């Protein structure tokens, strides 16, 4: 897809991967619509993007507030004169920790933000894309959406759901000109996901993930893209040798709880 003058909506844009993604698209000539809950952060980011010669619109919105989310397509069209070309569903929250230590309210919140909001926001924008026969939806999932990460049962479940949702939807929409892609990054230390202090092979910067998201859109990649790319090869290990995979997860689980 040609990004110059494209309208790109990025949820969770106030920090981390969302902020880096908005900047990356703006640098390539796209107009970015910044969506998140923190108005001051969004306005600061919009000012920085415009100060660097880009174009940005800040829209304060909780992605679980469906009434407000439903206004977004019309708002973008009203303010820019054009519909949305790219939707990046990036908003998400941490849901790690022992499953039995999570309250019912916290479980509901993680599922609402990480999975249901992805579906609802996509549902709002997808009809317009299908009517035009063009568009790309990028859902930021995680390598935890492909591997059962110990100590994060609810978070992992939501990311598995995002991957499955993206793959299933892409089968239906791609023949009508709209691609849907799950981008699965490794661990990205951000405000909501603080680092333990020791970087690993799967530790990434928000900028690296943002570049991958831009690549996916520019090169029309779907329905899945892992970051780093070599991590995708481990899916064969999971599928072809399930006993070894489960043994490895068991070792990781024991180490996780030993670290606690």
Coordinates of C-alpha atoms in Angstrom, one line a residue, residues 9-23 33-46 48-49 57-63 88 90-93 190-192 206:
X9 CA -5.7 5.1 12.9
X10 CA -3.5 3.8 15.8
X11 CA -5.1 2.8 19.1
X12 CA -3.0 2.8 22.3
X13 CA -1.0 5.6 20.7
X14 CA 0.0 7.5 23.9
X15 CA 3.1 5.4 24.6
X16 CA 5.2 2.4 23.7
X17 CA 4.5 0.5 20.4
X18 CA 1.5 2.8 19.6
X19 CA 3.5 6.0 19.9
X20 CA 6.4 4.5 17.8
X21 CA 4.0 3.2 15.2
X22 CA 2.3 6.6 14.8
X23 CA 5.6 8.3 14.3
X33 CA -5.2 9.5 14.0
X34 CA -4.0 9.0 17.5
X35 CA -6.4 7.1 19.8
X36 CA -5.9 6.6 23.5
X37 CA -7.2 7.6 27.0
X38 CA -4.6 10.1 28.0
X39 CA -5.4 13.4 26.3
X40 CA -2.1 15.2 27.4
X41 CA 0.0 12.4 26.0
X42 CA -1.9 12.4 22.7
X43 CA -1.7 16.1 22.2
X44 CA 2.0 16.1 23.0
X45 CA 2.6 13.4 20.4
X46 CA 0.5 15.1 17.8
X48 CA 5.8 16.5 18.0
X49 CA 4.6 14.8 14.8
X57 CA -5.1 14.2 14.9
X58 CA -5.5 13.3 18.6
X59 CA -8.8 11.7 19.7
X60 CA -9.2 10.8 23.4
X61 CA -11.1 7.5 23.6
X62 CA -11.2 4.4 25.7
X63 CA -11.3 1.5 23.2
X88 CA -3.7 -0.5 13.9
X90 CA -2.5 -1.7 19.4
X91 CA -4.2 -0.9 22.7
X92 CA -3.6 -3.5 25.3
X93 CA -2.9 -4.1 29.0
X190 CA 7.1 -0.4 27.9
X191 CA 5.3 1.6 30.5
X192 CA 2.7 -1.2 30.9
X206 CA 9.0 -0.3 20.3

